[in-house]
Coordinates of N, CA and C in Angstrom, one line a residue:
M1 N 31.8 -24.2 11.5 CA 31.1 -23.0 11.3 C 30.6 -22.8 9.9
D2 N 29.3 -22.4 9.8 CA 28.7 -22.2 8.5 C 29.4 -21.1 7.7
S3 N 29.4 -21.3 6.4 CA 30.0 -20.3 5.5 C 29.0 -19.1 5.4
P4 N 29.4 -17.9 5.0 CA 28.5 -16.8 4.8 C 27.3 -17.2 3.9
T5 N 27.6 -17.9 2.8 CA 26.5 -18.3 1.9 C 25.5 -19.2 2.6
Q6 N 26.0 -20.1 3.4 CA 25.1 -21.0 4.2 C 24.3 -20.3 5.2
R7 N 24.9 -19.3 5.8 CA 24.2 -18.5 6.8 C 23.0 -17.7 6.1
K8 N 23.3 -17.2 4.9 CA 22.3 -16.6 4.2 C 21.1 -17.5 3.8
V9 N 21.5 -18.7 3.4 CA 20.5 -19.7 3.1 C 19.7 -20.0 4.3
N10 N 20.3 -20.2 5.5 CA 19.6 -20.5 6.7 C 18.6 -19.3 7.1
L11 N 19.1 -18.1 6.9 CA 18.2 -16.9 7.2 C 17.1 -16.9 6.3
F12 N 17.3 -17.2 5.0 CA 16.2 -17.2 4.0 C 15.2 -18.3 4.4
S13 N 15.7 -19.4 4.8 CA 14.7 -20.5 5.3 C 13.9 -20.0 6.4
E14 N 14.5 -19.3 7.4 CA 13.8 -18.8 8.5 C 12.7 -17.8 8.1
L15 N 13.1 -16.9 7.2 CA 12.2 -15.9 6.7 C 11.0 -16.5 5.9
A16 N 11.4 -17.6 5.1 CA 10.4 -18.2 4.3 C 9.3 -18.9 5.2
A17 N 9.7 -19.4 6.3 CA 8.8 -20.0 7.3 C 8.0 -18.9 8.0
A18 N 7.3 -18.1 7.2 CA 6.7 -16.9 7.7 C 5.7 -17.1 8.8
E19 N 4.9 -18.2 8.8 CA 3.8 -18.4 9.7 C 4.3 -18.4 11.1
S20 N 5.5 -18.8 11.4 CA 6.0 -19.0 12.7 C 6.2 -17.7 13.4
F21 N 6.3 -16.6 12.7 CA 6.5 -15.3 13.4 C 5.7 -14.2 12.9
T22 N 4.8 -14.4 12.0 CA 3.9 -13.3 11.5 C 2.6 -13.3 12.2
K23 N 2.4 -14.1 13.2 CA 1.1 -14.0 14.0 C 1.1 -12.8 14.8
F24 N 2.2 -12.3 15.1 CA 2.3 -11.0 15.9 C 3.3 -10.1 15.2
D25 N 2.8 -8.9 14.9 CA 3.7 -8.0 14.1 C 5.0 -7.6 14.9
R26 N 5.0 -7.5 16.2 CA 6.2 -7.2 16.9 C 7.3 -8.3 16.7
R27 N 6.9 -9.5 16.6 CA 7.8 -10.6 16.4 C 8.5 -10.4 15.1
L28 N 7.8 -10.0 14.1 CA 8.4 -9.8 12.8 C 9.5 -8.7 12.9
Y29 N 9.1 -7.6 13.5 CA 10.0 -6.5 13.6 C 11.3 -6.8 14.4
K30 N 11.1 -7.5 15.5 CA 12.2 -7.8 16.4 C 13.1 -8.8 15.7
F31 N 12.5 -9.8 14.9 CA 13.3 -10.8 14.2 C 14.2 -10.1 13.2
I32 N 13.7 -9.2 12.5 CA 14.4 -8.5 11.4 C 15.6 -7.7 12.1
Q33 N 15.3 -7.0 13.1 CA 16.3 -6.1 13.8 C 17.4 -7.0 14.4
A34 N 17.0 -8.1 14.9 CA 18.0 -9.0 15.6 C 19.0 -9.6 14.6
K35 N 18.5 -9.9 13.4 CA 19.3 -10.5 12.3 C 20.1 -9.5 11.5
G36 N 19.8 -8.2 11.6 CA 20.6 -7.2 11.0 C 20.3 -7.0 9.5
T37 N 21.2 -6.4 8.8 CA 21.0 -6.0 7.4 C 20.8 -7.2 6.5
V38 N 21.5 -8.3 6.7 CA 21.4 -9.5 5.9 C 19.9 -9.9 5.9
A39 N 19.3 -10.0 7.1 CA 17.9 -10.5 7.1 C 17.0 -9.5 6.5
Q40 N 17.3 -8.2 6.7 CA 16.4 -7.2 6.1 C 16.5 -7.3 4.5
R41 N 17.7 -7.5 4.0 CA 17.8 -7.6 2.6 C 17.1 -8.9 2.0
L42 N 17.3 -10.0 2.7 CA 16.6 -11.2 2.3 C 15.1 -11.1 2.4
L43 N 14.6 -10.4 3.5 CA 13.2 -10.2 3.6 C 12.7 -9.3 2.5
C44 N 13.5 -8.3 2.1 CA 13.1 -7.4 1.0 C 13.0 -8.2 -0.3
Y45 N 14.0 -9.1 -0.6 CA 13.9 -9.9 -1.8 C 12.7 -10.8 -1.8
L46 N 12.5 -11.4 -0.6 CA 11.4 -12.4 -0.5 C 10.0 -11.7 -0.7
M47 N 9.8 -10.5 -0.1 CA 8.6 -9.8 -0.3 C 8.4 -9.4 -1.7
E48 N 9.5 -8.9 -2.3 CA 9.3 -8.4 -3.7 C 9.0 -9.6 -4.7
A49 N 9.5 -10.8 -4.3 CA 9.2 -12.0 -5.1 C 7.8 -12.4 -4.9
I50 N 7.3 -12.4 -3.7 CA 6.0 -12.8 -3.4 C 4.9 -11.9 -4.0
C51 N 5.2 -10.6 -4.0 CA 4.2 -9.7 -4.6 C 4.1 -9.8 -6.1
C52 N 5.0 -10.4 -6.7 CA 5.0 -10.7 -8.2 C 4.5 -12.1 -8.5
A53 N 4.3 -12.9 -7.5 CA 3.9 -14.3 -7.8 C 2.4 -14.4 -8.0
R54 N 2.1 -15.5 -8.6 CA 0.7 -15.9 -8.8 C 0.3 -16.9 -7.8
G55 N -1.0 -16.9 -7.5 CA -1.6 -18.0 -6.6 C -1.2 -17.7 -5.2
V56 N -0.9 -16.5 -4.8 CA -0.6 -16.2 -3.4 C -1.8 -16.4 -2.5
N57 N -1.5 -17.0 -1.3 CA -2.6 -17.2 -0.3 C -2.7 -16.0 0.5
Y58 N -3.6 -15.1 0.1 CA -3.7 -13.8 0.8 C -4.1 -13.8 2.2
T59 N -4.9 -14.8 2.6 CA -5.3 -15.0 4.0 C -4.1 -15.2 4.9
R60 N -3.1 -16.0 4.4 CA -1.9 -16.3 5.2 C -1.0 -15.1 5.2
M61 N -1.0 -14.3 4.1 CA -0.1 -13.1 3.9 C -0.7 -11.9 4.7
R62 N -1.9 -12.0 5.2 CA -2.5 -10.9 5.9 C -1.7 -10.4 7.0
N63 N -1.0 -11.4 7.8 CA -0.2 -11.0 8.9 C 1.0 -10.2 8.5
W64 N 1.6 -10.6 7.3 CA 2.7 -9.8 6.8 C 2.2 -8.4 6.5
L65 N 1.1 -8.3 5.8 CA 0.6 -7.0 5.5 C 0.4 -6.1 6.8
R66 N -0.2 -6.7 7.8 CA -0.5 -5.9 9.0 C 0.8 -5.6 9.7
A67 N 1.8 -6.5 9.6 CA 3.1 -6.2 10.3 C 3.9 -5.1 9.7
V68 N 3.9 -5.1 8.4 CA 4.7 -4.2 7.6 C 4.0 -2.8 7.5
L69 N 2.7 -2.8 7.1 CA 2.0 -1.6 6.9 C 1.5 -1.0 8.1
Q70 N 2.3 -0.8 9.1 CA 2.0 -0.2 10.4 C 2.8 1.1 10.5
P71 N 2.3 2.1 11.2 CA 3.1 3.4 11.2 C 4.5 3.2 11.8
D72 N 4.7 2.4 12.8 CA 6.0 2.3 13.4 C 7.0 1.8 12.4
Y73 N 6.7 0.7 11.6 CA 7.6 0.1 10.7 C 7.9 1.1 9.5
V74 N 6.8 1.7 9.0 CA 7.0 2.7 7.9 C 7.9 3.9 8.3
L75 N 7.6 4.4 9.5 CA 8.3 5.6 10.0 C 9.8 5.3 10.2
R76 N 10.1 4.1 10.8 CA 11.5 3.7 11.0 C 12.2 3.5 9.6
G77 N 11.5 3.0 8.6 CA 12.1 2.9 7.3 C 12.5 4.2 6.7
L78 N 11.7 5.2 7.0 CA 12.1 6.6 6.4 C 13.3 7.1 7.0
M79 N 13.7 6.6 8.2 CA 14.8 7.1 9.0 C 16.1 6.3 8.7
Q80 N 16.0 5.3 7.9 CA 17.2 4.5 7.6 C 17.8 4.8 6.2
K81 N 19.1 4.9 6.2 CA 19.8 5.2 4.9 C 19.5 4.2 3.9
E82 N 19.6 2.9 4.3 CA 19.2 1.8 3.4 C 17.8 1.9 3.0
D83 N 17.5 1.5 1.8 CA 16.1 1.6 1.3 C 15.3 0.3 1.5
L84 N 15.9 -0.7 2.3 CA 15.3 -2.0 2.4 C 13.9 -1.9 3.0
H85 N 13.7 -1.2 4.1 CA 12.4 -1.1 4.8 C 11.4 -0.5 3.8
A86 N 11.8 0.6 3.1 CA 10.9 1.2 2.2 C 10.5 0.3 1.1
R87 N 11.4 -0.5 0.6 CA 11.1 -1.5 -0.5 C 10.1 -2.6 0.0
V88 N 10.3 -3.0 1.2 CA 9.4 -4.0 1.8 C 8.0 -3.4 1.9
V89 N 7.9 -2.1 2.3 CA 6.6 -1.4 2.4 C 6.0 -1.4 1.0
A90 N 6.8 -1.0 0.0 CA 6.3 -0.9 -1.4 C 5.8 -2.3 -1.9
A91 N 6.5 -3.3 -1.5 CA 6.1 -4.7 -2.0 C 4.8 -5.0 -1.3
M92 N 4.6 -4.7 -0.1 CA 3.3 -5.0 0.6 C 2.2 -4.2 0.0
L93 N 2.4 -3.0 -0.4 CA 1.4 -2.1 -1.0 C 1.0 -2.8 -2.3
T94 N 2.0 -3.3 -3.1 CA 1.7 -3.9 -4.3 C 0.9 -5.2 -4.1
L95 N 1.3 -6.0 -3.1 CA 0.5 -7.2 -2.8 C -0.9 -6.9 -2.4
L96 N -1.1 -5.8 -1.6 CA -2.5 -5.4 -1.2 C -3.3 -5.1 -2.4
T97 N -2.8 -4.3 -3.4 CA -3.5 -3.9 -4.6 C -3.8 -5.1 -5.5
V98 N -2.9 -6.0 -5.6 CA -3.1 -7.2 -6.4 C -4.2 -8.1 -5.8
W99 N -4.3 -8.1 -4.5 CA -5.3 -8.8 -3.7 C -6.7 -8.3 -4.2
I100 N -6.8 -7.0 -4.2 CA -8.1 -6.3 -4.6 C -8.3 -6.6 -6.1
Q101 N -7.3 -6.4 -6.9 CA -7.5 -6.7 -8.3 C -7.9 -8.1 -8.6
D102 N -7.4 -9.1 -7.9 CA -7.8 -10.5 -8.1 C -9.3 -10.6 -7.7
A103 N -9.7 -9.9 -6.7 CA -11.1 -10.0 -6.3 C -12.0 -9.4 -7.4
V104 N -11.6 -8.3 -8.0 CA -12.4 -7.7 -9.1 C -12.4 -8.6 -10.3
T105 N -11.3 -9.2 -10.6 CA -11.2 -10.1 -11.7 C -12.2 -11.3 -11.5
T106 N -12.3 -11.8 -10.3 CA -13.2 -12.9 -10.0 C -14.6 -12.5 -10.3
C107 N -15.0 -11.3 -9.8 CA -16.3 -10.8 -10.0 C -16.6 -10.6 -11.5
T108 N -15.6 -10.0 -12.2 CA -15.8 -9.8 -13.6 C -16.1 -11.0 -14.4
V109 N -15.3 -12.1 -14.1 CA -15.4 -13.3 -14.8 C -16.8 -13.9 -14.6
K110 N -17.2 -13.9 -13.3 CA -18.6 -14.4 -13.0 C -19.7 -13.6 -13.7
Y111 N -19.5 -12.3 -13.7 CA -20.5 -11.5 -14.3 C -20.6 -11.7 -15.8
K112 N -19.5 -11.7 -16.5 CA -19.5 -11.9 -17.9 C -19.7 -13.3 -18.4
G113 N -19.5 -14.2 -17.4 CA -19.7 -15.7 -17.8 C -21.1 -16.1 -17.5
A114 N -21.3 -16.6 -16.3 CA -22.6 -17.1 -15.9 C -23.6 -16.0 -15.5
G115 N -23.1 -14.8 -15.3 CA -24.0 -13.7 -14.9 C -24.6 -13.9 -13.5
D116 N -23.9 -14.6 -12.7 CA -24.4 -14.9 -11.3 C -23.6 -14.1 -10.3
A117 N -23.1 -13.0 -10.6 CA -22.2 -12.2 -9.7 C -23.0 -11.2 -8.9
Q118 N -24.3 -11.2 -8.9 CA -25.1 -10.1 -8.2 C -24.7 -9.9 -6.8
D119 N -24.6 -11.0 -6.0 CA -24.2 -10.9 -4.6 C -22.8 -10.4 -4.5
D120 N -21.9 -10.9 -5.3 CA -20.5 -10.5 -5.2 C -20.3 -9.0 -5.5
I121 N -21.0 -8.5 -6.5 CA -20.9 -7.1 -6.8 C -21.5 -6.2 -5.8
S122 N -22.7 -6.5 -5.3 CA -23.4 -5.7 -4.4 C -22.7 -5.6 -3.0
S123 N -22.0 -6.7 -2.7 CA -21.3 -6.7 -1.4 C -19.8 -6.5 -1.5
F124 N -19.3 -6.1 -2.7 CA -17.9 -6.1 -2.9 C -17.2 -5.1 -1.9
F125 N -17.8 -4.0 -1.7 CA -17.1 -2.9 -0.8 C -17.0 -3.3 0.6
S126 N -17.7 -4.3 1.0 CA -17.6 -4.8 2.4 C -16.8 -6.1 2.5
R127 N -16.2 -6.5 1.4 CA -15.3 -7.6 1.4 C -14.1 -7.4 2.3
E128 N -13.4 -8.5 2.7 CA -12.2 -8.4 3.5 C -11.1 -7.6 2.9
E129 N -11.0 -7.8 1.6 CA -9.9 -7.1 0.8 C -10.1 -5.6 1.0
C130 N -11.3 -5.1 0.8 CA -11.6 -3.6 0.8 C -11.4 -3.1 2.2
T131 N -11.9 -3.8 3.2 CA -11.8 -3.2 4.6 C -10.4 -3.3 5.1
E132 N -9.6 -4.3 4.7 CA -8.2 -4.4 5.1 C -7.5 -3.2 4.4
A133 N -7.7 -3.0 3.2 CA -7.1 -1.9 2.4 C -7.3 -0.6 3.1
D134 N -8.6 -0.3 3.5 CA -8.9 0.9 4.2 C -8.0 1.1 5.4
A135 N -8.0 0.1 6.2 CA -7.2 0.2 7.5 C -5.7 0.3 7.2
L136 N -5.2 -0.5 6.3 CA -3.7 -0.5 6.1 C -3.2 0.7 5.4
L137 N -3.9 1.1 4.4 CA -3.4 2.3 3.7 C -3.6 3.5 4.6
G138 N -4.6 3.5 5.4 CA -4.8 4.6 6.4 C -3.6 4.7 7.3
S139 N -3.1 3.5 7.7 CA -1.9 3.4 8.6 C -0.7 4.1 7.9
V140 N -0.5 3.8 6.6 CA 0.7 4.4 5.9 C 0.6 5.9 5.9
W141 N -0.6 6.4 5.5 CA -0.8 7.8 5.5 C -0.6 8.4 6.9
S142 N -1.0 7.7 7.9 CA -0.8 8.2 9.3 C 0.7 8.3 9.6
A143 N 1.5 7.3 9.1 CA 2.9 7.3 9.3 C 3.6 8.5 8.7
L144 N 3.1 8.8 7.5 CA 3.7 10.0 6.8 C 3.4 11.3 7.5
Q145 N 2.1 11.4 8.0 CA 1.8 12.6 8.7 C 2.6 12.7 10.0
E146 N 2.8 11.5 10.7 CA 3.6 11.5 11.9 C 5.0 12.0 11.6
A147 N 5.5 11.5 10.4 CA 6.9 12.0 10.0 C 6.9 13.5 9.9
A148 N 5.9 14.0 9.3 CA 5.8 15.5 9.2 C 5.8 16.2 10.5
S149 N 5.0 15.7 11.4 CA 4.9 16.3 12.7 C 6.2 16.2 13.5
R150 N 7.0 15.2 13.2 CA 8.3 15.0 13.9 C 9.4 15.7 13.3
W151 N 9.2 16.2 12.0 CA 10.3 16.7 11.2 C 11.1 17.8 11.9
E152 N 10.5 18.8 12.4 CA 11.2 19.9 13.1 C 12.0 19.4 14.2
D153 N 11.5 18.5 15.0 CA 12.3 17.9 16.2 C 13.5 17.1 15.6
L154 N 13.2 16.4 14.6 CA 14.3 15.5 14.1 C 15.4 16.3 13.5
R155 N 15.1 17.5 13.0 CA 16.2 18.3 12.4 C 17.2 18.8 13.4
K156 N 16.7 18.8 14.7 CA 17.6 19.2 15.8 C 18.5 18.1 16.3
T157 N 18.3 16.9 15.8 CA 19.1 15.7 16.2 C 19.9 15.2 15.0
N158 N 20.5 14.1 15.2 CA 21.3 13.4 14.2 C 20.4 12.5 13.3
V159 N 19.1 12.4 13.7 CA 18.2 11.5 12.9 C 17.8 12.2 11.7
K160 N 17.7 11.5 10.6 CA 17.3 12.0 9.3 C 16.1 11.3 8.7
L161 N 15.4 12.0 7.9 CA 14.4 11.3 7.0 C 15.0 11.3 5.6
Y162 N 15.1 10.2 5.0 CA 15.8 10.1 3.7 C 14.8 10.2 2.6
G163 N 15.1 11.2 1.7 CA 14.2 11.5 0.6 C 13.9 10.3 -0.3
D164 N 14.9 9.5 -0.6 CA 14.7 8.4 -1.5 C 13.7 7.4 -0.9
N165 N 13.7 7.2 0.4 CA 12.8 6.3 1.0 C 11.4 6.9 1.1
V166 N 11.3 8.3 1.3 CA 10.0 9.0 1.2 C 9.4 8.8 -0.2
R167 N 10.3 8.9 -1.2 CA 9.8 8.8 -2.6 C 9.2 7.4 -2.8
I168 N 10.0 6.4 -2.4 CA 9.5 5.0 -2.6 C 8.2 4.7 -2.0
V169 N 8.0 5.2 -0.7 CA 6.8 4.9 0.0 C 5.6 5.7 -0.6
V170 N 5.8 7.0 -0.9 CA 4.8 7.8 -1.4 C 4.3 7.4 -2.8
K171 N 5.3 7.1 -3.6 CA 5.0 6.7 -5.0 C 4.1 5.5 -5.0
N172 N 4.5 4.5 -4.2 CA 3.8 3.2 -4.2 C 2.4 3.3 -3.4
L173 N 2.4 4.2 -2.4 CA 1.1 4.4 -1.7 C 0.1 5.1 -2.7
L174 N 0.5 6.1 -3.4 CA -0.4 6.8 -4.3 C -0.8 5.8 -5.5
Q175 N 0.2 5.0 -5.9 CA -0.2 4.0 -7.0 C -1.2 3.0 -6.5
A176 N -1.1 2.6 -5.2 CA -2.0 1.7 -4.6 C -3.4 2.3 -4.5
E177 N -3.5 3.6 -4.1 CA -4.7 4.3 -4.1 C -5.4 4.5 -5.5
L178 N -4.5 4.7 -6.5 CA -5.0 4.9 -7.8 C -5.6 3.6 -8.3
V179 N -4.9 2.5 -8.1 CA -5.4 1.2 -8.6 C -6.7 0.8 -7.8
R180 N -6.7 1.1 -6.6 CA -7.9 0.8 -5.8 C -9.1 1.6 -6.3
A181 N -8.9 2.9 -6.6 CA -10.0 3.7 -7.2 C -10.5 3.1 -8.5
Q182 N -9.5 2.7 -9.4 CA -9.9 2.0 -10.6 C -10.7 0.8 -10.4
C183 N -10.3 0.0 -9.4 CA -11.1 -1.2 -9.1 C -12.5 -0.9 -8.7
Y184 N -12.6 0.1 -7.8 CA -13.9 0.5 -7.4 C -14.8 1.0 -8.6
R185 N -14.1 1.7 -9.5 CA -14.9 2.2 -10.7 C -15.4 1.0 -11.5
T186 N -14.5 0.0 -11.7 CA -14.9 -1.2 -12.4 C -16.2 -1.9 -11.8
I187 N -16.1 -2.1 -10.5 CA -17.2 -2.7 -9.8 C -18.5 -1.8 -9.9
S188 N -18.3 -0.5 -9.7 CA -19.5 0.4 -9.8 C -20.1 0.3 -11.2
G189 N -19.3 0.2 -12.2 CA -19.8 0.1 -13.6 C -20.6 -1.2 -13.8
M190 N -20.1 -2.3 -13.3 CA -20.8 -3.5 -13.4 C -22.1 -3.5 -12.7
Y191 N -22.1 -2.9 -11.5 CA -23.3 -2.8 -10.7 C -24.4 -2.0 -11.5
Q192 N -24.0 -0.9 -12.1 CA -25.0 -0.1 -12.9 C -25.5 -0.9 -14.1
E193 N -24.6 -1.6 -14.8 CA -25.1 -2.5 -15.9 C -26.1 -3.5 -15.4
Q194 N -25.8 -4.1 -14.3 CA -26.6 -5.1 -13.7 C -28.0 -4.5 -13.4
Q195 N -28.0 -3.3 -12.8 CA -29.3 -2.7 -12.5 C -30.2 -2.4 -13.8
V196 N -29.5 -2.0 -14.8 CA -30.2 -1.8 -16.1 C -30.8 -3.1 -16.6
Q197 N -30.0 -4.2 -16.6 CA -30.5 -5.5 -17.0 C -31.7 -6.0 -16.2
Q198 N -31.8 -5.5 -15.0 CA -32.9 -5.9 -14.1 C -34.1 -5.0 -14.2
G199 N -34.0 -4.0 -15.2 CA -35.1 -3.1 -15.4 C -35.2 -1.9 -14.6
D200 N -34.0 -1.4 -14.2 CA -33.9 -0.1 -13.4 C -34.1 1.0 -14.4
N201 N -35.2 1.8 -14.4 CA -35.4 2.9 -15.3 C -34.9 4.2 -14.9
T202 N -34.2 4.2 -13.7 CA -33.7 5.5 -13.2 C -32.3 5.8 -13.8
W203 N -31.7 4.9 -14.5 CA -30.3 5.1 -15.0 C -30.3 6.1 -16.1
T204 N -29.5 7.1 -16.1 CA -29.5 8.2 -17.1 C -28.6 7.9 -18.3
G205 N -27.9 6.8 -18.3 CA -27.0 6.5 -19.4 C -25.6 6.9 -19.2
S206 N -25.3 7.8 -18.3 CA -23.9 8.2 -18.0 C -23.5 7.5 -16.7
Y207 N -22.1 7.4 -16.6 CA -21.6 6.7 -15.4 C -21.7 7.6 -14.2
L208 N -22.2 6.9 -13.1 CA -22.3 7.6 -11.8 C -21.5 6.8 -10.8
P209 N -20.5 7.5 -10.2 CA -19.7 6.8 -9.2 C -20.5 6.3 -8.1
S210 N -20.2 5.2 -7.5 CA -20.9 4.7 -6.3 C -20.5 5.6 -5.1
A211 N -21.2 5.5 -4.1 CA -20.9 6.3 -2.9 C -19.5 5.8 -2.3
E212 N -19.2 4.5 -2.4 CA -17.9 4.0 -1.9 C -16.8 4.6 -2.8
E213 N -17.0 4.7 -4.1 CA -15.9 5.2 -4.9 C -15.7 6.7 -4.7
E214 N -16.8 7.4 -4.5 CA -16.6 8.9 -4.2 C -16.0 9.1 -2.9
D215 N -16.4 8.3 -1.9 CA -15.7 8.4 -0.6 C -14.2 8.1 -0.6
L216 N -13.9 7.1 -1.4 CA -12.4 6.8 -1.5 C -11.7 7.9 -2.2
R217 N -12.2 8.4 -3.3 CA -11.5 9.5 -4.0 C -11.4 10.8 -3.1
L218 N -12.4 11.1 -2.3 CA -12.4 12.2 -1.4 C -11.3 12.0 -0.3
R219 N -11.2 10.8 0.2 CA -10.2 10.5 1.2 C -8.8 10.6 0.6
V220 N -8.6 10.1 -0.6 CA -7.3 10.3 -1.2 C -6.9 11.7 -1.4
I221 N -7.9 12.5 -1.9 CA -7.6 13.9 -2.1 C -7.3 14.6 -0.8
G222 N -8.0 14.3 0.2 CA -7.8 14.8 1.5 C -6.4 14.5 2.0
N223 N -6.0 13.3 1.9 CA -4.6 12.9 2.3 C -3.5 13.6 1.5
I224 N -3.8 13.7 0.2 CA -2.8 14.4 -0.7 C -2.7 15.9 -0.2
V225 N -3.8 16.5 0.1 CA -3.8 17.9 0.5 C -3.0 18.0 1.8
K226 N -3.3 17.1 2.7 CA -2.5 17.2 4.0 C -1.0 16.9 3.8
F227 N -0.7 16.0 2.9 CA 0.6 15.6 2.7 C 1.4 16.6 1.9
L228 N 0.7 17.3 0.9 CA 1.4 18.0 -0.1 C 1.3 19.6 0.0
I229 N 0.1 20.0 0.4 CA -0.2 21.4 0.3 C -0.1 22.2 1.6
L230 N -0.7 21.6 2.7 CA -0.7 22.4 4.0 C 0.7 22.7 4.5
P231 N 0.8 23.9 5.2 CA 2.1 24.3 5.7 C 2.8 23.2 6.6
T232 N 1.9 22.4 7.2 CA 2.5 21.4 8.2 C 2.8 20.1 7.4
S233 N 2.6 20.0 6.1 CA 2.8 18.8 5.4 C 4.3 18.4 5.3
I234 N 4.6 17.1 5.1 CA 6.0 16.7 5.0 C 6.6 17.3 3.7
F235 N 5.8 17.6 2.7 CA 6.3 18.1 1.5 C 6.9 19.5 1.7
S236 N 6.4 20.3 2.6 CA 6.8 21.6 2.9 C 8.2 21.6 3.5
F237 N 8.6 20.5 4.1 CA 9.9 20.4 4.7 C 11.0 19.9 3.8
I238 N 10.6 19.5 2.6 CA 11.6 19.1 1.6 C 12.2 20.4 1.0
T239 N 13.4 20.6 1.1 CA 14.1 21.8 0.6 C 13.9 22.0 -0.9
A240 N 14.0 23.2 -1.3 CA 13.9 23.6 -2.7 C 15.3 23.5 -3.4
K241 N 16.3 23.0 -2.7 CA 17.6 22.9 -3.3 C 17.6 21.9 -4.5
A242 N 18.6 22.1 -5.3 CA 18.7 21.2 -6.5 C 18.7 19.8 -6.2
S243 N 19.3 19.4 -5.1 CA 19.4 18.0 -4.7 C 18.0 17.4 -4.4
A244 N 17.1 18.2 -4.0 CA 15.7 17.8 -3.6 C 14.7 18.0 -4.7
A245 N 15.1 18.7 -5.8 CA 14.2 19.1 -6.8 C 13.5 17.9 -7.5
R246 N 14.3 16.8 -7.7 CA 13.7 15.6 -8.4 C 12.7 15.0 -7.5
L247 N 13.0 14.9 -6.2 CA 12.1 14.4 -5.2 C 10.7 15.1 -5.2
R248 N 10.8 16.4 -5.2 CA 9.6 17.2 -5.2 C 8.8 17.0 -6.4
Q249 N 9.5 16.9 -7.6 CA 8.8 16.7 -8.8 C 8.1 15.4 -8.9
D250 N 8.9 14.3 -8.5 CA 8.3 13.0 -8.5 C 7.1 12.8 -7.7
I251 N 7.1 13.4 -6.5 CA 6.0 13.3 -5.6 C 4.8 14.1 -6.1
A252 N 5.1 15.3 -6.6 CA 4.0 16.1 -7.2 C 3.3 15.5 -8.4
E253 N 4.1 14.9 -9.3 CA 3.6 14.2 -10.5 C 2.7 13.0 -10.1
Q254 N 3.1 12.2 -9.1 CA 2.4 11.1 -8.7 C 1.0 11.5 -8.0
C255 N 1.1 12.6 -7.3 CA -0.2 13.1 -6.7 C -1.1 13.5 -7.8
V256 N -0.7 14.2 -8.8 CA -1.5 14.6 -9.9 C -2.2 13.4 -10.6
K257 N -1.4 12.4 -10.8 CA -1.9 11.2 -11.4 C -3.1 10.6 -10.6
S258 N -2.9 10.6 -9.3 CA -3.9 10.0 -8.4 C -5.2 10.9 -8.3
L259 N -5.1 12.1 -8.7 CA -6.3 13.0 -8.6 C -7.1 13.0 -9.9
R260 N -6.6 12.3 -11.0 CA -7.3 12.3 -12.2 C -8.6 11.5 -12.2

């Protein structure tokens, strides 16, 4: 019989062979549940390592992103005392933002180098990275809203939503939105510079956000309002007791940062 250490190594090997079970998000979830806490912990460590790595093949990781950043996975993570699910979600949010940042870096290098990034800049907002981010981050926001809609019913049962997990998901979600808005601003700025170089006399000299950047910021503000301010928001169900004061403060501060 394998030792506990060997079993962990075997599990890690299975998790590392991601392509075999990430083609379908349900397989990922069932695999993790079947293997229990050990597999969840190893998956967490693996994801956190991957999101910090360089040279990640984002196309192959897309199935991980889609599997983890879905409402069902996010919502279940909020209901577990362990923070492993929430940390996996946070890692995937980080990976998603790094994917976009790398695309912006590529455009910037081309623009400042050979100056041949016109097509890349003008079509940036329709790139795979941006459309995937729209869909996936929208799914996480949907999960949080679903958590709020279920909160009253959950309070009548033994099921709980754990504040630490809410904090992890919300903080990283808002950070992802903030980074994405900054990336959009960088691309919009390069596009305006490009137009001036090509003889566009309509530029006033001051920065004007692109329609895509404005739309993104408005959606983020709308989600924050629904999450934080409305009576039906998840924030309204976080008690004002001393034990929850830090959670309320952390979430509020992160929302303010994202609105700047």
